[in-house]
Amino acid sequence: MLELLHNTPKKSAYTIILLLAIFSTIYNAFSPLHGDEAYYWMWSHHLQTGYYDHPPMIAYLIYLTNFISEAEWGVRLVNVFSFSIAAVYIFKLSAEMFDEKIALNAIIIFSSVILVHAGYIMTTTDSPIILFWTLSMYYSYKAIFYGKTKDYILTGIMLGLMMLSKYTAILFVFTLLIFLIFKRRDIFLNPRFYLAIIIAFLVVSPMLWWNYQNDWISFGFQMDHGSTDDFTLNIPDMFGFLAGQFGIFSPVFAGLLFFYLVKDKLYYKDNKLFFLSLSIVVILGFFMYKSLFKSMGLNYAAPMYIGGVILLSYIISKYEFKKAYKVGLIIAITFSIIGRIGFMFFLEIVQDRMYGNREAVHLVQTYAKDGDSFYGDHLTIAAYLKYYLKNHPDTDLALRSRFSQYDMWRKKDYLKDGLVLTQDPVESQLKNLYKEVKLVDSVAFKRGINSTKTFYIYRVKNPIK
């Protein structure tokens, strides 16, 4: 089968990308939104140049896909478009650096691992950063190695868009600077280098201005979110984070990639391979360091696998690891199939936080009256209410939760008569806010294998001034 695909590598690669995009679009229609997806969708109805939790790109992309559909699969078109376009440019970069057969293998690896399949399923800020990290890698590579003005301009644009996607994009900027310092210091004397910097700054400046106007609140949140005041080293967490990479990228693939990065000393003597190696080790090293002090999500290091699949494909080709390649594919595809089956049919176990929210909001709808306002007890519940209620009314939080975009938008005297959906019994807390509080219904859903979770619906009247 692999030999047949290699007969027409470019056609085969684009066919794989197209088929995975079509399959994922259909697949994504059959599961409810995650709370974060509903939260980002809510942002798309209130476009700004910045948000408390993240830069604005995720909201902009969902805003565009809203013109196609606002159903679950429509919101997740952001993932499908982002990962599919990224895959096309992974092929283009691989072919530029090596040849189309290595490029095809990079696409096959990319399309097989569970990390990428998870990316196709869930709309997160990983979607835009994967897209614009890939585009930034492609155009910066061309600018560095071929020196055309067009590529410097496009590098500046893509770097700016990448910074509007997720703050960890700064790690790719560091990657480029490290590469230039060690390998191409001459570029610091090239006016086009500074043109790219100016363009990137202009693209990102509206987000910077928003942060300035809001006392750098978003930067502050991310600094606190990814850091801790306790500097006690947690070695097991660091090794756990590293071990997790073998799960999300396949044990064989991760093993080969990490082994040869160490064995061949980051391929320092080969400029092209060193460029790829830096794009991996800078982000991996950063999050391994951070995991010494605070637990890090395995997906945080996802952008490193853009360069990772290309370098791994080169390693497999150079050393003719045909058997290891096939075994790695079998394991990766097996993990992905199990993950997709679990997400589709065992959501209450695989992602219990997503399970039951849609049905709970539909139950709220049955008690809704004209003029009602709607509230949740957490930002994701408020976002679910806005997404799944008819006509998508504006919603808010009735009770204190962690600071979020809702707090930045909130006006005085925002509490009105209406319905409150909560994940815990909170009648006593609501009575501190309203003169009349009545539990009108509750509904339980399965959570995990043997437990349940319950939603509570309260009708509230006459807010206490």
PDB file of C-alpha atoms in Angstrom, residues 129-272:
ATOM      1  CA  ILE A 129      -1.266  28.283  16.177  1.00  0.00           C
ATOM      2  CA  ILE A 130      -0.677  24.998  14.315  1.00  0.00           C
ATOM      3  CA  LEU A 131      -1.770  26.726  11.109  1.00  0.00           C
ATOM      4  CA  PHE A 132       0.294  29.888  11.465  1.00  0.00           C
ATOM      5  CA  TRP A 133       3.303  28.160  13.059  1.00  0.00           C
ATOM      6  CA  THR A 134       3.468  25.953   9.956  1.00  0.00           C
ATOM      7  CA  LEU A 135       3.126  28.931   7.606  1.00  0.00           C
ATOM      8  CA  SER A 136       5.739  30.847   9.600  1.00  0.00           C
ATOM      9  CA  MET A 137       8.139  27.906   9.365  1.00  0.00           C
ATOM     10  CA  TYR A 138       7.608  27.592   5.628  1.00  0.00           C
ATOM     11  CA  TYR A 139       8.102  31.253   4.748  1.00  0.00           C
ATOM     12  CA  SER A 140      10.905  31.894   7.253  1.00  0.00           C
ATOM     13  CA  TYR A 141      12.764  28.882   5.861  1.00  0.00           C
ATOM     14  CA  LYS A 142      12.411  30.259   2.348  1.00  0.00           C
ATOM     15  CA  ALA A 143      13.443  33.739   3.486  1.00  0.00           C
ATOM     16  CA  ILE A 144      16.526  32.469   5.333  1.00  0.00           C
ATOM     17  CA  PHE A 145      17.722  30.031   2.684  1.00  0.00           C
ATOM     18  CA  TYR A 146      16.679  31.858  -0.515  1.00  0.00           C
ATOM     19  CA  GLY A 147      16.506  35.476   0.584  1.00  0.00           C
ATOM     20  CA  LYS A 148      13.606  36.727  -1.539  1.00  0.00           C
ATOM     21  CA  THR A 149      11.868  39.920  -0.433  1.00  0.00           C
ATOM     22  CA  LYS A 150       8.452  38.310  -0.939  1.00  0.00           C
ATOM     23  CA  ASP A 151       9.284  35.585   1.571  1.00  0.00           C
ATOM     24  CA  TYR A 152      10.473  38.096   4.170  1.00  0.00           C
ATOM     25  CA  ILE A 153       7.200  39.994   3.802  1.00  0.00           C
ATOM     26  CA  LEU A 154       5.149  36.808   4.126  1.00  0.00           C
ATOM     27  CA  THR A 155       7.256  35.730   7.108  1.00  0.00           C
ATOM     28  CA  GLY A 156       6.397  38.983   8.865  1.00  0.00           C
ATOM     29  CA  ILE A 157       2.686  38.547   8.167  1.00  0.00           C
ATOM     30  CA  MET A 158       2.626  34.931   9.324  1.00  0.00           C
ATOM     31  CA  LEU A 159       4.641  35.644  12.458  1.00  0.00           C
ATOM     32  CA  GLY A 160       2.153  38.376  13.355  1.00  0.00           C
ATOM     33  CA  LEU A 161      -0.833  36.111  12.740  1.00  0.00           C
ATOM     34  CA  MET A 162       0.853  33.384  14.777  1.00  0.00           C
ATOM     35  CA  MET A 163       1.251  35.787  17.704  1.00  0.00           C
ATOM     36  CA  LEU A 164      -2.461  36.585  17.420  1.00  0.00           C
ATOM     37  CA  SER A 165      -3.182  32.860  17.839  1.00  0.00           C
ATOM     38  CA  LYS A 166      -1.508  31.855  21.099  1.00  0.00           C
ATOM     39  CA  TYR A 167       1.116  33.498  23.276  1.00  0.00           C
ATOM     40  CA  THR A 168       3.407  30.461  23.134  1.00  0.00           C
ATOM     41  CA  ALA A 169       4.067  31.551  19.528  1.00  0.00           C
ATOM     42  CA  ILE A 170       6.920  33.576  21.015  1.00  0.00           C
ATOM     43  CA  LEU A 171       8.824  30.281  21.225  1.00  0.00           C
ATOM     44  CA  PHE A 172       9.094  30.141  17.440  1.00  0.00           C
ATOM     45  CA  VAL A 173      10.463  33.679  17.438  1.00  0.00           C
ATOM     46  CA  PHE A 174      13.130  32.506  19.903  1.00  0.00           C
ATOM     47  CA  THR A 175      13.793  29.520  17.647  1.00  0.00           C
ATOM     48  CA  LEU A 176      14.459  31.808  14.689  1.00  0.00           C
ATOM     49  CA  LEU A 177      16.698  34.101  16.711  1.00  0.00           C
ATOM     50  CA  ILE A 178      18.751  31.183  18.043  1.00  0.00           C
ATOM     51  CA  PHE A 179      19.161  29.814  14.522  1.00  0.00           C
ATOM     52  CA  LEU A 180      20.229  33.172  13.131  1.00  0.00           C
ATOM     53  CA  ILE A 181      22.703  33.774  15.952  1.00  0.00           C
ATOM     54  CA  PHE A 182      24.363  30.398  15.489  1.00  0.00           C
ATOM     55  CA  LYS A 183      24.077  29.993  11.723  1.00  0.00           C
ATOM     56  CA  ARG A 184      23.149  33.159   9.835  1.00  0.00           C
ATOM     57  CA  ARG A 185      24.312  36.265  11.667  1.00  0.00           C
ATOM     58  CA  ASP A 186      24.655  37.959   8.301  1.00  0.00           C
ATOM     59  CA  ILE A 187      20.862  38.254   8.135  1.00  0.00           C
ATOM     60  CA  PHE A 188      20.965  40.782  10.992  1.00  0.00           C
ATOM     61  CA  LEU A 189      22.548  43.157   8.457  1.00  0.00           C
ATOM     62  CA  ASN A 190      19.827  42.528   5.885  1.00  0.00           C
ATOM     63  CA  PRO A 191      17.201  45.340   5.693  1.00  0.00           C
ATOM     64  CA  ARG A 192      14.548  42.777   4.726  1.00  0.00           C
ATOM     65  CA  PHE A 193      14.958  41.155   8.147  1.00  0.00           C
ATOM     66  CA  TYR A 194      13.861  44.408   9.778  1.00  0.00           C
ATOM     67  CA  LEU A 195      11.067  44.789   7.253  1.00  0.00           C
ATOM     68  CA  ALA A 196       9.704  41.423   8.429  1.00  0.00           C
ATOM     69  CA  ILE A 197       9.947  42.574  12.065  1.00  0.00           C
ATOM     70  CA  ILE A 198       8.050  45.803  11.298  1.00  0.00           C
ATOM     71  CA  ILE A 199       5.313  43.918   9.441  1.00  0.00           C
ATOM     72  CA  ALA A 200       4.948  41.374  12.264  1.00  0.00           C
ATOM     73  CA  PHE A 201       4.719  44.218  14.792  1.00  0.00           C
ATOM     74  CA  LEU A 202       2.059  46.016  12.735  1.00  0.00           C
ATOM     75  CA  VAL A 203      -0.030  42.823  12.512  1.00  0.00           C
ATOM     76  CA  VAL A 204       0.156  42.169  16.236  1.00  0.00           C
ATOM     77  CA  SER A 205      -0.094  45.806  17.373  1.00  0.00           C
ATOM     78  CA  PRO A 206      -3.922  45.927  17.796  1.00  0.00           C
ATOM     79  CA  MET A 207      -3.681  43.050  20.291  1.00  0.00           C
ATOM     80  CA  LEU A 208      -0.802  44.770  22.089  1.00  0.00           C
ATOM     81  CA  TRP A 209      -2.801  48.014  22.236  1.00  0.00           C
ATOM     82  CA  TRP A 210      -5.801  46.155  23.696  1.00  0.00           C
ATOM     83  CA  ASN A 211      -3.555  44.657  26.374  1.00  0.00           C
ATOM     84  CA  TYR A 212      -2.058  48.063  27.124  1.00  0.00           C
ATOM     85  CA  GLN A 213      -5.537  49.570  27.509  1.00  0.00           C
ATOM     86  CA  ASN A 214      -6.446  46.749  29.903  1.00  0.00           C
ATOM     87  CA  ASP A 215      -3.292  46.845  32.060  1.00  0.00           C
ATOM     88  CA  TRP A 216      -1.744  43.842  30.243  1.00  0.00           C
ATOM     89  CA  ILE A 217      -4.417  41.680  31.823  1.00  0.00           C
ATOM     90  CA  SER A 218      -4.242  38.870  29.262  1.00  0.00           C
ATOM     91  CA  PHE A 219      -0.458  38.577  29.505  1.00  0.00           C
ATOM     92  CA  GLY A 220      -0.775  38.560  33.284  1.00  0.00           C
ATOM     93  CA  PHE A 221      -3.354  35.786  33.213  1.00  0.00           C
ATOM     94  CA  GLN A 222      -1.192  33.580  31.009  1.00  0.00           C
ATOM     95  CA  MET A 223       1.869  34.205  33.176  1.00  0.00           C
ATOM     96  CA  ASP A 224      -0.068  33.146  36.280  1.00  0.00           C
ATOM     97  CA  HIS A 225      -1.830  30.320  34.444  1.00  0.00           C
ATOM     98  CA  GLY A 226       1.427  28.712  33.341  1.00  0.00           C
ATOM     99  CA  SER A 227       3.507  29.484  36.424  1.00  0.00           C
ATOM    100  CA  THR A 228       3.560  29.024  40.169  1.00  0.00           C
ATOM    101  CA  ASP A 229       5.014  30.804  43.181  1.00  0.00           C
ATOM    102  CA  ASP A 230       6.178  27.452  44.538  1.00  0.00           C
ATOM    103  CA  PHE A 231       9.576  26.618  43.063  1.00  0.00           C
ATOM    104  CA  THR A 232       9.714  23.107  44.480  1.00  0.00           C
ATOM    105  CA  LEU A 233      11.016  20.802  41.771  1.00  0.00           C
ATOM    106  CA  ASN A 234       8.628  18.067  40.684  1.00  0.00           C
ATOM    107  CA  ILE A 235      10.804  15.635  38.739  1.00  0.00           C
ATOM    108  CA  PRO A 236       8.057  12.986  38.284  1.00  0.00           C
ATOM    109  CA  ASP A 237       5.816  15.559  36.582  1.00  0.00           C
ATOM    110  CA  MET A 238       8.576  16.454  34.139  1.00  0.00           C
ATOM    111  CA  PHE A 239       9.162  12.814  33.230  1.00  0.00           C
ATOM    112  CA  GLY A 240       5.400  12.324  33.044  1.00  0.00           C
ATOM    113  CA  PHE A 241       5.160  15.150  30.524  1.00  0.00           C
ATOM    114  CA  LEU A 242       7.990  13.648  28.464  1.00  0.00           C
ATOM    115  CA  ALA A 243       6.483  10.159  28.658  1.00  0.00           C
ATOM    116  CA  GLY A 244       3.154  11.547  27.533  1.00  0.00           C
ATOM    117  CA  GLN A 245       4.750  12.650  24.270  1.00  0.00           C
ATOM    118  CA  PHE A 246       5.363   8.978  23.477  1.00  0.00           C
ATOM    119  CA  GLY A 247       1.620   8.443  23.778  1.00  0.00           C
ATOM    120  CA  ILE A 248       0.352  11.342  21.700  1.00  0.00           C
ATOM    121  CA  PHE A 249       3.003  10.923  18.974  1.00  0.00           C
ATOM    122  CA  SER A 250       3.281   7.110  19.046  1.00  0.00           C
ATOM    123  CA  PRO A 251       6.016   5.343  21.053  1.00  0.00           C
ATOM    124  CA  VAL A 252       7.983   4.309  17.951  1.00  0.00           C
ATOM    125  CA  PHE A 253       7.842   7.726  16.281  1.00  0.00           C
ATOM    126  CA  ALA A 254       8.696   9.662  19.445  1.00  0.00           C
ATOM    127  CA  GLY A 255      11.465   7.195  20.295  1.00  0.00           C
ATOM    128  CA  LEU A 256      13.130   7.499  16.892  1.00  0.00           C
ATOM    129  CA  LEU A 257      12.787  11.279  16.794  1.00  0.00           C
ATOM    130  CA  PHE A 258      14.178  11.931  20.278  1.00  0.00           C
ATOM    131  CA  PHE A 259      16.949   9.327  19.965  1.00  0.00           C
ATOM    132  CA  TYR A 260      18.363  10.783  16.754  1.00  0.00           C
ATOM    133  CA  LEU A 261      18.044  14.357  17.967  1.00  0.00           C
ATOM    134  CA  VAL A 262      20.359  13.412  20.821  1.00  0.00           C
ATOM    135  CA  LYS A 263      22.569  11.020  18.832  1.00  0.00           C
ATOM    136  CA  ASP A 264      23.205  13.458  16.001  1.00  0.00           C
ATOM    137  CA  LYS A 265      23.560  16.471  18.337  1.00  0.00           C
ATOM    138  CA  LEU A 266      20.592  18.353  16.882  1.00  0.00           C
ATOM    139  CA  TYR A 267      22.156  18.025  13.413  1.00  0.00           C
ATOM    140  CA  TYR A 268      24.109  21.187  14.143  1.00  0.00           C
ATOM    141  CA  LYS A 269      26.420  20.791  11.153  1.00  0.00           C
ATOM    142  CA  ASP A 270      23.543  20.708   8.655  1.00  0.00           C
ATOM    143  CA  ASN A 271      21.760  24.069   8.538  1.00  0.00           C
ATOM    144  CA  LYS A 272      18.464  22.695   7.236  1.00  0.00           C
TER     145      LYS A 272
END
